[in-house]
């Protein structure tokens, strides 16, 4: 593993969502999605309570620092009376749309409904002059006594306005939304179908993928993730069988016949009861130039060249040390955890999460290089760095208690990991080496 240089390595810079240790974290406070916008000036998180919190880049500070911007309730709990099912308010995905003038736009989704939000600054005005005297209406005796109501600016507030609601198009839980490069359409995917929407039309969508069999007993796989390519006619989706399928909407309106399929051949010598579960792809991402695909399953991340289907360019073992514990992980349901993956803007690095609030950053050009860090406030303390002349240099954060910035993977003991603390959701700044990591109810920001 790569030893991080003390001066140029990854450093912990900020943490939001702090709670006292004696205060118990509620289920509603757990962060369920994280997303930078297209230029990295804003960062959004969604939680299981249906709330969206926005952070704004502080341009007055050197380096990368974010300040709280606004918070709003995006989704409320619902009840499907036809199916007698409760629909959770949990935010599954957030996707930003291009900024328009001074307004921000984003799509937010829970299991069944997608909403388009406009976030803008509004002027709050109050009535400062009227025809009321001590709260009582006073009839003016003459026109000279008649007062027209006067509005005075009190303050400017940040308002979140729901512009459109896209609903009644998914019978199963929505797991992905992805905005097309044309900025006019987007896709939404559930376990068995992918729909194409026009942002301006909320009462109609087009089904572009349908893998639902005529007899549900014949069901062998489900869709786990989907994303548009930078080319507006191409998209991909991954499945629980470990495959990634590339589709071209120019071929057919219903993309039953994919143009390419990326699949790692299974080694018969290592096949066991858990093989199908751990091969399920939990997340896929295109590189910014559209040339590569990054995929994550339970034990590995893989980098695929879009022009080479036969085998991945790189396979990196993330959880190799968990192989002996698959039986225990199956019993406590951890084996079904869906870890996301993120890619740097230049496509040279990738990151993904693990247990015990560990996450790893990989050099994709040299997969032997790995930086393993922990998103934990107690592991990072500001420490004085003493210069050679004995004076105190600038205080430096991001150094664990033992003085190292990285964690050696060989030191990780799977028997002592806290499996309730896991990094499932993260996002990489599109233009620089800054990452946002969700750990339970906390949002950590690391920079390089």
Short mmCIF file of C-alpha atoms in Angstrom, two decimals:
data_model
loop_
_atom_site.label_atom_id
_atom_site.label_comp_id
_atom_site.label_asym_id
_atom_site.label_seq_id
_atom_site.Cartn_x
_atom_site.Cartn_y
_atom_site.Cartn_z
CA UNK A 1 0.00 0.00 0.00
CA UNK A 2 1.13 3.53 -0.73
CA UNK A 3 2.43 5.49 2.27
CA UNK A 4 0.95 8.96 2.08
CA UNK A 5 3.39 11.85 2.11
CA UNK A 6 2.77 14.04 5.16
CA UNK A 7 2.82 17.25 3.12
CA UNK A 8 0.94 16.25 -0.02
CA UNK A 9 -1.32 13.38 1.09
CA UNK A 10 -5.06 13.31 1.66
CA UNK A 11 -6.19 15.33 4.65
CA UNK A 12 -9.43 15.54 6.58
CA UNK A 13 -10.72 19.13 6.35
CA UNK A 14 -14.35 19.33 7.47
CA UNK A 15 -17.14 17.42 9.15
CA UNK A 16 -20.85 18.31 9.20
CA UNK A 17 -23.60 16.73 11.25
CA UNK A 18 -21.79 16.59 14.58
CA UNK A 19 -23.68 15.09 17.50
CA UNK A 20 -22.64 14.55 21.07
CA UNK A 21 -21.53 11.01 21.81
CA UNK A 22 -24.29 10.58 24.39
CA UNK A 23 -26.92 11.64 21.85
CA UNK A 24 -28.25 8.71 19.89
CA UNK A 25 -28.40 9.05 16.12
CA UNK A 26 -31.93 8.55 14.80
CA UNK A 27 -32.66 6.54 11.66
CA UNK A 28 -33.95 9.70 9.93
CA UNK A 29 -30.58 11.43 10.33
CA UNK A 30 -28.60 8.79 8.41
CA UNK A 31 -27.27 10.19 5.11
CA UNK A 32 -28.44 8.13 2.14
CA UNK A 33 -26.88 9.99 -0.83
CA UNK A 34 -24.15 12.58 -1.57
CA UNK A 35 -23.63 14.55 -4.79
CA UNK A 36 -21.44 17.46 -5.99
CA UNK A 37 -22.91 19.66 -8.71
CA UNK A 38 -21.27 20.02 -12.14
CA UNK A 39 -18.66 22.61 -11.11
CA UNK A 40 -18.24 21.53 -7.50
CA UNK A 41 -19.46 24.86 -6.10
CA UNK A 42 -22.34 23.13 -4.32
CA UNK A 43 -22.68 19.84 -2.47
CA UNK A 44 -25.96 18.12 -1.61
CA UNK A 45 -26.85 15.34 0.81
CA UNK A 46 -30.12 13.48 1.27
CA UNK A 47 -31.09 11.48 4.34
CA UNK A 48 -33.53 8.78 5.39
CA UNK A 49 -35.85 11.42 6.84
CA UNK A 50 -36.50 12.85 3.36
CA UNK A 51 -34.43 15.99 3.94
CA UNK A 52 -31.99 17.57 1.49
CA UNK A 53 -29.14 19.70 2.85
CA UNK A 54 -27.07 21.95 0.56
CA UNK A 55 -23.57 23.30 1.15
CA UNK A 56 -21.89 26.14 -0.73
CA UNK A 57 -18.20 26.57 -1.46
CA UNK A 58 -16.61 29.33 0.60
CA UNK A 59 -14.62 31.34 -1.93
CA UNK A 60 -13.15 33.59 0.77
CA UNK A 61 -11.10 30.71 2.17
CA UNK A 62 -7.97 29.25 0.67
CA UNK A 63 -8.31 25.56 -0.08
CA UNK A 64 -11.62 23.77 -0.14
CA UNK A 65 -14.19 24.70 2.47
CA UNK A 66 -17.98 24.46 2.38
CA UNK A 67 -20.59 26.32 4.40
CA UNK A 68 -24.19 25.39 5.12
CA UNK A 69 -26.42 26.87 2.40
CA UNK A 70 -29.99 25.68 2.97
CA UNK A 71 -32.11 22.70 3.98
CA UNK A 72 -35.57 21.57 2.86
CA UNK A 73 -37.95 18.65 3.18
CA UNK A 74 -38.01 16.91 -0.19
CA UNK A 75 -40.18 13.84 0.45
CA UNK A 76 -42.76 12.81 3.03
CA UNK A 77 -43.82 9.29 4.01
CA UNK A 78 -46.68 8.00 1.84
CA UNK A 79 -48.98 5.00 1.73
CA UNK A 80 -49.92 3.02 -1.37
CA UNK A 81 -53.51 1.99 -0.65
CA UNK A 82 -53.75 -0.26 -3.70
CA UNK A 83 -50.80 -2.38 -2.61
CA UNK A 84 -51.05 -1.70 1.14
CA UNK A 85 -47.44 -0.59 1.19
CA UNK A 86 -45.73 2.19 3.08
CA UNK A 87 -43.47 4.36 0.91
CA UNK A 88 -40.50 5.67 2.85
CA UNK A 89 -39.43 9.28 2.62
CA UNK A 90 -35.75 8.24 2.33
CA UNK A 91 -33.85 10.06 -0.44
CA UNK A 92 -32.33 7.43 -2.74
CA UNK A 93 -30.64 9.70 -5.29
CA UNK A 94 -29.89 13.37 -5.97
CA UNK A 95 -28.84 14.60 -9.41
CA UNK A 96 -27.98 18.19 -10.25
CA UNK A 97 -29.11 20.00 -13.38
CA UNK A 98 -27.08 22.81 -14.98
CA UNK A 99 -27.33 26.10 -13.11
CA UNK A 100 -29.68 28.64 -14.68
CA UNK A 101 -28.85 32.27 -13.88
CA UNK A 102 -28.79 32.47 -10.08
CA UNK A 103 -31.08 29.48 -9.56
CA UNK A 104 -30.08 25.91 -8.78
CA UNK A 105 -32.03 22.90 -10.07
CA UNK A 106 -31.92 19.30 -8.89
CA UNK A 107 -33.79 16.02 -9.10
CA UNK A 108 -34.46 14.09 -5.90
CA UNK A 109 -35.93 10.61 -5.65
CA UNK A 110 -37.34 8.26 -3.04
CA UNK A 111 -38.54 4.73 -3.82
CA UNK A 112 -41.44 5.79 -6.05
CA UNK A 113 -41.43 9.51 -6.80
CA UNK A 114 -38.97 11.92 -8.44
CA UNK A 115 -39.17 15.67 -7.85
CA UNK A 116 -37.63 18.62 -9.68
CA UNK A 117 -36.59 21.42 -7.32
CA UNK A 118 -35.63 25.02 -7.95
CA UNK A 119 -33.46 26.61 -5.26
CA UNK A 120 -33.22 30.38 -5.44
CA UNK A 121 -32.98 33.54 -3.37
CA UNK A 122 -36.29 35.23 -2.58
CA UNK A 123 -37.02 38.58 -1.00
CA UNK A 124 -39.13 38.46 2.16
CA UNK A 125 -41.23 41.61 2.47
CA UNK A 126 -43.53 42.85 5.23
CA UNK A 127 -46.33 45.43 5.32
CA UNK A 128 -45.06 48.54 7.12
CA UNK A 129 -47.94 50.95 6.44
CA UNK A 130 -51.71 50.40 6.14
CA UNK A 131 -55.08 51.72 7.29
CA UNK A 132 -55.06 49.91 10.62
CA UNK A 133 -54.66 51.87 13.85
CA UNK A 134 -53.78 49.77 16.90
CA UNK A 135 -54.98 46.70 15.06
CA UNK A 136 -58.42 48.21 14.33
CA UNK A 137 -59.59 49.25 10.90
CA UNK A 138 -60.03 53.03 10.76
CA UNK A 139 -62.22 54.37 7.99
CA UNK A 140 -60.42 57.36 6.45
CA UNK A 141 -62.42 60.59 6.64
CA UNK A 142 -60.86 62.03 3.50
CA UNK A 143 -58.68 60.95 0.64
CA UNK A 144 -55.70 62.61 2.29
CA UNK A 145 -56.04 60.16 5.19
CA UNK A 146 -56.20 57.11 2.93
CA UNK A 147 -52.94 55.15 3.08
CA UNK A 148 -51.85 52.66 0.48
CA UNK A 149 -50.21 49.55 1.93
CA UNK A 150 -46.42 49.75 1.79
CA UNK A 151 -44.13 46.70 1.51
CA UNK A 152 -40.60 46.90 2.88
CA UNK A 153 -37.81 44.42 2.26
CA UNK A 154 -37.06 42.54 5.46
CA UNK A 155 -34.50 39.94 4.37
CA UNK A 156 -33.47 37.61 1.57
CA UNK A 157 -34.08 33.91 2.11
CA UNK A 158 -33.09 30.76 0.21
CA UNK A 159 -36.26 29.03 -0.99
CA UNK A 160 -36.69 25.52 -2.39
CA UNK A 161 -39.61 25.42 -4.82
CA UNK A 162 -40.98 22.12 -6.23
CA UNK A 163 -41.36 22.66 -9.97
CA UNK A 164 -42.49 19.20 -11.11
CA UNK A 165 -43.35 15.82 -9.60
CA UNK A 166 -42.75 12.68 -11.68
CA UNK A 167 -44.74 9.80 -10.22
CA UNK A 168 -46.75 6.62 -10.96
CA UNK A 169 -44.15 5.21 -13.37
CA UNK A 170 -42.38 2.62 -11.19
CA UNK A 171 -43.84 -0.51 -9.65
CA UNK A 172 -40.57 -1.25 -7.85
CA UNK A 173 -38.07 0.79 -5.87
CA UNK A 174 -36.16 3.43 -7.86
CA UNK A 175 -32.43 2.78 -7.52
CA UNK A 176 -30.99 5.24 -10.09
CA UNK A 177 -31.65 8.52 -11.82
CA UNK A 178 -29.28 9.98 -14.44
CA UNK A 179 -29.52 13.25 -16.36
CA UNK A 180 -28.74 13.10 -20.07
CA UNK A 181 -26.08 15.33 -21.63
CA UNK A 182 -28.82 17.05 -23.68
CA UNK A 183 -30.12 18.45 -20.34
CA UNK A 184 -33.65 17.82 -21.56
CA UNK A 185 -34.16 14.17 -20.62
CA UNK A 186 -33.24 11.83 -17.79
CA UNK A 187 -33.66 8.16 -16.96
CA UNK A 188 -34.96 6.46 -13.84
CA UNK A 189 -34.38 2.79 -13.08
CA UNK A 190 -35.99 0.31 -10.73
CA UNK A 191 -35.41 -3.43 -10.30
CA UNK A 192 -37.00 -4.42 -13.60
CA UNK A 193 -37.50 -1.35 -15.77
CA UNK A 194 -35.77 1.80 -16.97
CA UNK A 195 -37.88 4.81 -18.00
CA UNK A 196 -36.95 7.86 -20.05
CA UNK A 197 -38.42 11.22 -19.01
CA UNK A 198 -38.53 14.67 -20.53
CA UNK A 199 -37.84 17.23 -17.81
CA UNK A 200 -40.71 19.37 -19.07
CA UNK A 201 -43.30 16.55 -19.02
CA UNK A 202 -44.23 14.99 -15.70
CA UNK A 203 -47.24 12.89 -16.69
CA UNK A 204 -45.61 10.66 -19.30
CA UNK A 205 -42.45 8.57 -19.55
CA UNK A 206 -41.15 6.06 -22.09
CA UNK A 207 -40.10 2.56 -21.10
CA UNK A 208 -36.68 1.88 -22.68
CA UNK A 209 -35.68 -1.30 -20.80
CA UNK A 210 -38.00 -4.00 -19.48
CA UNK A 211 -36.54 -7.24 -18.11
CA UNK A 212 -39.71 -8.36 -16.33
CA UNK A 213 -40.52 -11.95 -17.39
CA UNK A 214 -44.09 -12.98 -18.19
CA UNK A 215 -43.89 -15.34 -15.24
CA UNK A 216 -42.18 -13.84 -12.19
CA UNK A 217 -41.01 -17.30 -11.18
CA UNK A 218 -38.64 -17.14 -14.16
CA UNK A 219 -36.96 -14.00 -12.81
CA UNK A 220 -33.18 -14.52 -12.66
CA UNK A 221 -31.77 -11.00 -12.30
CA UNK A 222 -32.66 -7.43 -11.39
CA UNK A 223 -31.34 -4.03 -12.46
CA UNK A 224 -29.06 -2.53 -9.81
CA UNK A 225 -27.82 0.74 -11.34
CA UNK A 226 -28.06 2.81 -14.54
CA UNK A 227 -26.31 5.84 -16.00
CA UNK A 228 -26.23 7.93 -19.17
CA UNK A 229 -23.07 8.21 -21.27
CA UNK A 230 -21.76 11.64 -22.31
CA UNK A 231 -23.13 10.71 -25.74
CA UNK A 232 -26.84 11.43 -25.36
CA UNK A 233 -28.04 8.29 -27.15
CA UNK A 234 -26.06 5.78 -25.03
CA UNK A 235 -26.61 4.50 -21.51
CA UNK A 236 -25.65 1.47 -19.43
CA UNK A 237 -27.20 -0.57 -16.67
CA UNK A 238 -25.81 -3.20 -14.33
CA UNK A 239 -27.48 -6.30 -12.96
CA UNK A 240 -27.41 -8.63 -9.99
CA UNK A 241 -25.77 -11.23 -12.25
CA UNK A 242 -22.60 -9.15 -12.41
CA UNK A 243 -23.10 -7.90 -15.97
CA UNK A 244 -22.98 -4.38 -17.38
CA UNK A 245 -24.98 -3.78 -20.55
CA UNK A 246 -24.41 -0.86 -22.90
CA UNK A 247 -27.45 0.24 -24.91
CA UNK A 248 -27.92 2.57 -27.86
CA UNK A 249 -31.34 4.22 -28.13
CA UNK A 250 -30.82 4.73 -31.86
CA UNK A 251 -31.11 0.97 -32.41
CA UNK A 252 -34.57 0.55 -30.96
CA UNK A 253 -37.08 2.40 -28.82
CA UNK A 254 -37.09 -0.58 -26.43
CA UNK A 255 -33.48 -1.51 -25.73
CA UNK A 256 -33.98 -5.24 -25.22
CA UNK A 257 -30.95 -5.93 -27.40
CA UNK A 258 -27.92 -4.30 -25.85
CA UNK A 259 -24.98 -3.30 -28.05
CA UNK A 260 -22.27 -4.49 -25.63
CA UNK A 261 -22.08 -6.57 -22.47
CA UNK A 262 -19.23 -6.43 -19.97
CA UNK A 263 -18.88 -9.49 -17.78
CA UNK A 264 -16.02 -11.12 -15.91
CA UNK A 265 -15.99 -14.88 -16.59
CA UNK A 266 -16.54 -16.85 -13.40
CA UNK A 267 -13.73 -19.07 -12.17
CA UNK A 268 -15.32 -22.52 -11.55
CA UNK A 269 -12.65 -23.37 -8.97
CA UNK A 270 -13.75 -20.51 -6.67
CA UNK A 271 -17.51 -20.87 -7.14
CA UNK A 272 -19.49 -21.31 -3.92
CA UNK A 273 -22.86 -20.58 -2.35
CA UNK A 274 -22.11 -16.84 -2.11
CA UNK A 275 -20.71 -16.36 -5.64
CA UNK A 276 -23.90 -14.99 -7.15
CA UNK A 277 -24.51 -12.59 -4.26
CA UNK A 278 -21.03 -11.10 -4.18
CA UNK A 279 -20.86 -10.77 -7.99
CA UNK A 280 -23.89 -8.46 -8.06
CA UNK A 281 -22.82 -5.01 -9.32
CA UNK A 282 -23.95 -2.38 -6.84
CA UNK A 283 -22.81 0.75 -8.72
CA UNK A 284 -21.48 1.83 -12.13
CA UNK A 285 -19.96 5.12 -13.27
CA UNK A 286 -18.70 6.42 -16.62
CA UNK A 287 -15.41 8.33 -16.65
CA UNK A 288 -15.81 12.01 -17.54
CA UNK A 289 -14.45 11.40 -21.06
CA UNK A 290 -16.80 8.43 -21.56
CA UNK A 291 -13.96 6.00 -22.35
CA UNK A 292 -14.07 3.88 -19.19
CA UNK A 293 -16.62 2.28 -16.87
CA UNK A 294 -16.00 1.87 -13.14
CA UNK A 295 -18.03 -0.84 -11.43
CA UNK A 296 -18.28 -2.03 -7.84
CA UNK A 297 -19.39 -5.38 -6.47
CA UNK A 298 -19.11 -6.62 -2.91
CA UNK A 299 -15.43 -7.61 -2.98
CA UNK A 300 -13.89 -5.69 -5.90
CA UNK A 301 -13.95 -2.64 -8.13
CA UNK A 302 -13.28 -3.06 -11.84
CA UNK A 303 -12.26 -0.65 -14.56
CA UNK A 304 -13.57 -1.48 -18.03
CA UNK A 305 -12.54 -0.03 -21.36
CA UNK A 306 -15.71 0.71 -23.30
CA UNK A 307 -14.04 -0.74 -26.42
CA UNK A 308 -13.02 -4.02 -24.77
CA UNK A 309 -15.73 -6.34 -23.48
CA UNK A 310 -13.64 -9.49 -22.91
CA UNK A 311 -12.12 -8.56 -19.56
CA UNK A 312 -11.60 -5.50 -17.34
CA UNK A 313 -8.53 -3.31 -17.67
CA UNK A 314 -8.03 -3.43 -13.91
CA UNK A 315 -9.51 -5.48 -11.08
CA UNK A 316 -8.82 -4.25 -7.54
CA UNK A 317 -9.58 -6.32 -4.46
CA UNK A 318 -11.34 -4.11 -1.94
CA UNK A 319 -12.57 -6.68 0.56
CA UNK A 320 -10.25 -9.62 0.02
CA UNK A 321 -9.85 -9.95 3.78
CA UNK A 322 -13.60 -10.58 4.12
CA UNK A 323 -13.65 -13.80 2.07
CA UNK A 324 -13.29 -16.05 5.15
CA UNK A 325 -16.23 -14.27 6.82
CA UNK A 326 -18.83 -14.48 4.02
CA UNK A 327 -20.96 -16.91 6.02
CA UNK A 328 -21.15 -14.50 8.99
CA UNK A 329 -21.81 -11.57 6.67
CA UNK A 330 -24.65 -13.49 5.05
CA UNK A 331 -26.24 -14.18 8.43
CA UNK A 332 -26.14 -10.53 9.49
CA UNK A 333 -27.22 -9.32 5.99
CA UNK A 334 -24.06 -7.25 5.49
CA UNK A 335 -23.30 -9.22 2.34
CA UNK A 336 -26.23 -7.39 0.71
CA UNK A 337 -24.76 -3.92 1.39
CA UNK A 338 -24.58 -1.78 -1.74
CA UNK A 339 -21.32 0.15 -1.83
CA UNK A 340 -21.03 3.02 -4.31
CA UNK A 341 -17.91 3.99 -6.25
CA UNK A 342 -16.65 7.37 -7.44
CA UNK A 343 -14.17 8.47 -10.07
CA UNK A 344 -11.96 11.57 -10.14
CA UNK A 345 -12.60 14.21 -12.78
CA UNK A 346 -9.42 13.30 -14.66
CA UNK A 347 -10.30 9.58 -14.58
CA UNK A 348 -6.99 8.61 -12.96
CA UNK A 349 -8.28 7.73 -9.48
CA UNK A 350 -11.25 5.98 -7.91
CA UNK A 351 -12.65 5.60 -4.43
CA UNK A 352 -15.05 3.30 -2.65
CA UNK A 353 -16.09 2.54 0.91
CA UNK A 354 -15.79 -0.29 3.39
CA UNK A 355 -16.66 -1.14 7.00
CA UNK A 356 -15.48 0.52 10.21
CA UNK A 357 -15.88 3.82 8.30
CA UNK A 358 -12.84 2.93 6.18
CA UNK A 359 -12.64 4.00 2.55
CA UNK A 360 -9.93 3.57 -0.06
CA UNK A 361 -8.56 5.73 -2.88
CA UNK A 362 -6.91 3.91 -5.78
CA UNK A 363 -4.53 4.99 -8.51
CA UNK A 364 -6.14 3.41 -11.57
CA UNK A 365 -2.99 3.79 -13.63
CA UNK A 366 -1.07 1.77 -11.04
CA UNK A 367 -3.51 -0.40 -9.10
CA UNK A 368 -0.87 -1.39 -6.57
CA UNK A 369 -1.17 2.07 -5.05
CA UNK A 370 -3.92 2.41 -2.47
CA UNK A 371 -4.61 4.97 0.23
CA UNK A 372 -6.88 3.75 3.01
CA UNK A 373 -8.43 6.34 5.33
CA UNK A 374 -11.08 6.44 8.02
CA UNK A 375 -14.00 8.85 8.23
CA UNK A 376 -13.99 9.21 11.99
CA UNK A 377 -13.71 12.42 14.01
CA UNK A 378 -11.95 10.66 16.87
CA UNK A 379 -9.22 9.43 14.52
CA UNK A 380 -8.25 12.94 13.39
CA UNK A 381 -6.74 15.46 15.75
CA UNK A 382 -5.12 18.80 15.01
CA UNK A 383 -1.46 18.52 15.90
CA UNK A 384 1.32 21.05 16.15
CA UNK A 385 4.10 20.52 13.63
CA UNK A 386 7.41 21.76 15.05
CA UNK A 387 9.90 23.24 12.59
CA UNK A 388 13.64 22.62 12.72
CA UNK A 389 14.25 25.86 14.62
CA UNK A 390 11.89 24.78 17.39
CA UNK A 391 9.08 27.20 16.53
CA UNK A 392 5.52 26.00 16.08
CA UNK A 393 4.54 25.69 12.45
CA UNK A 394 0.96 25.82 11.18
CA UNK A 395 -1.38 23.33 12.85
CA UNK A 396 -2.20 20.46 10.53
CA UNK A 397 -5.34 18.33 10.54
CA UNK A 398 -6.00 14.94 9.05
CA UNK A 399 -3.41 12.96 10.99
CA UNK A 400 -4.66 9.94 12.94
CA UNK A 401 -3.65 9.54 16.55
CA UNK A 402 -0.71 7.33 15.69
CA UNK A 403 0.74 10.01 13.41
CA UNK A 404 0.03 8.24 10.12
CA UNK A 405 -2.32 9.52 7.47
CA UNK A 406 -2.94 6.13 5.93
CA UNK A 407 -4.12 2.82 7.37
CA UNK A 408 -2.22 -0.30 6.40
CA UNK A 409 -4.60 -2.82 4.85
CA UNK A 410 -2.55 -5.67 6.30
CA UNK A 411 -3.41 -4.37 9.78
CA UNK A 412 -7.18 -4.66 9.19
CA UNK A 413 -8.59 -7.53 11.24
CA UNK A 414 -12.08 -8.52 9.99
CA UNK A 415 -12.93 -9.94 13.42
CA UNK A 416 -12.67 -6.49 15.01
CA UNK A 417 -14.39 -4.37 12.37
CA UNK A 418 -17.54 -2.48 13.29
CA UNK A 419 -19.93 -3.61 10.54
CA UNK A 420 -22.60 -1.14 11.61
CA UNK A 421 -20.34 1.76 10.56
CA UNK A 422 -19.91 1.69 6.80
CA UNK A 423 -19.13 4.08 3.96
CA UNK A 424 -21.80 3.36 1.35
CA UNK A 425 -22.20 6.82 -0.23
CA UNK A 426 -19.58 9.23 -1.52
CA UNK A 427 -18.92 11.77 -4.28
CA UNK A 428 -15.77 13.07 -5.96
CA UNK A 429 -15.40 16.76 -6.82
CA UNK A 430 -15.58 17.03 -10.65
CA UNK A 431 -12.57 19.34 -11.02
CA UNK A 432 -10.19 18.71 -8.13
CA UNK A 433 -9.07 16.12 -5.59
CA UNK A 434 -11.78 16.70 -3.01
CA UNK A 435 -14.12 13.96 -1.85
CA UNK A 436 -17.27 13.97 0.25
CA UNK A 437 -17.95 10.87 2.32
CA UNK A 438 -21.15 10.00 4.21
CA UNK A 439 -20.63 8.16 7.51
CA UNK A 440 -23.93 7.52 9.30
CA UNK A 441 -25.22 11.06 10.05
CA UNK A 442 -21.91 12.83 9.37
CA UNK A 443 -20.54 14.29 6.14
CA UNK A 444 -16.74 14.26 5.90
CA UNK A 445 -14.72 16.23 3.37
CA UNK A 446 -11.16 15.21 2.47
CA UNK A 447 -8.78 17.04 0.14
CA UNK A 448 -5.45 16.23 -1.46
#
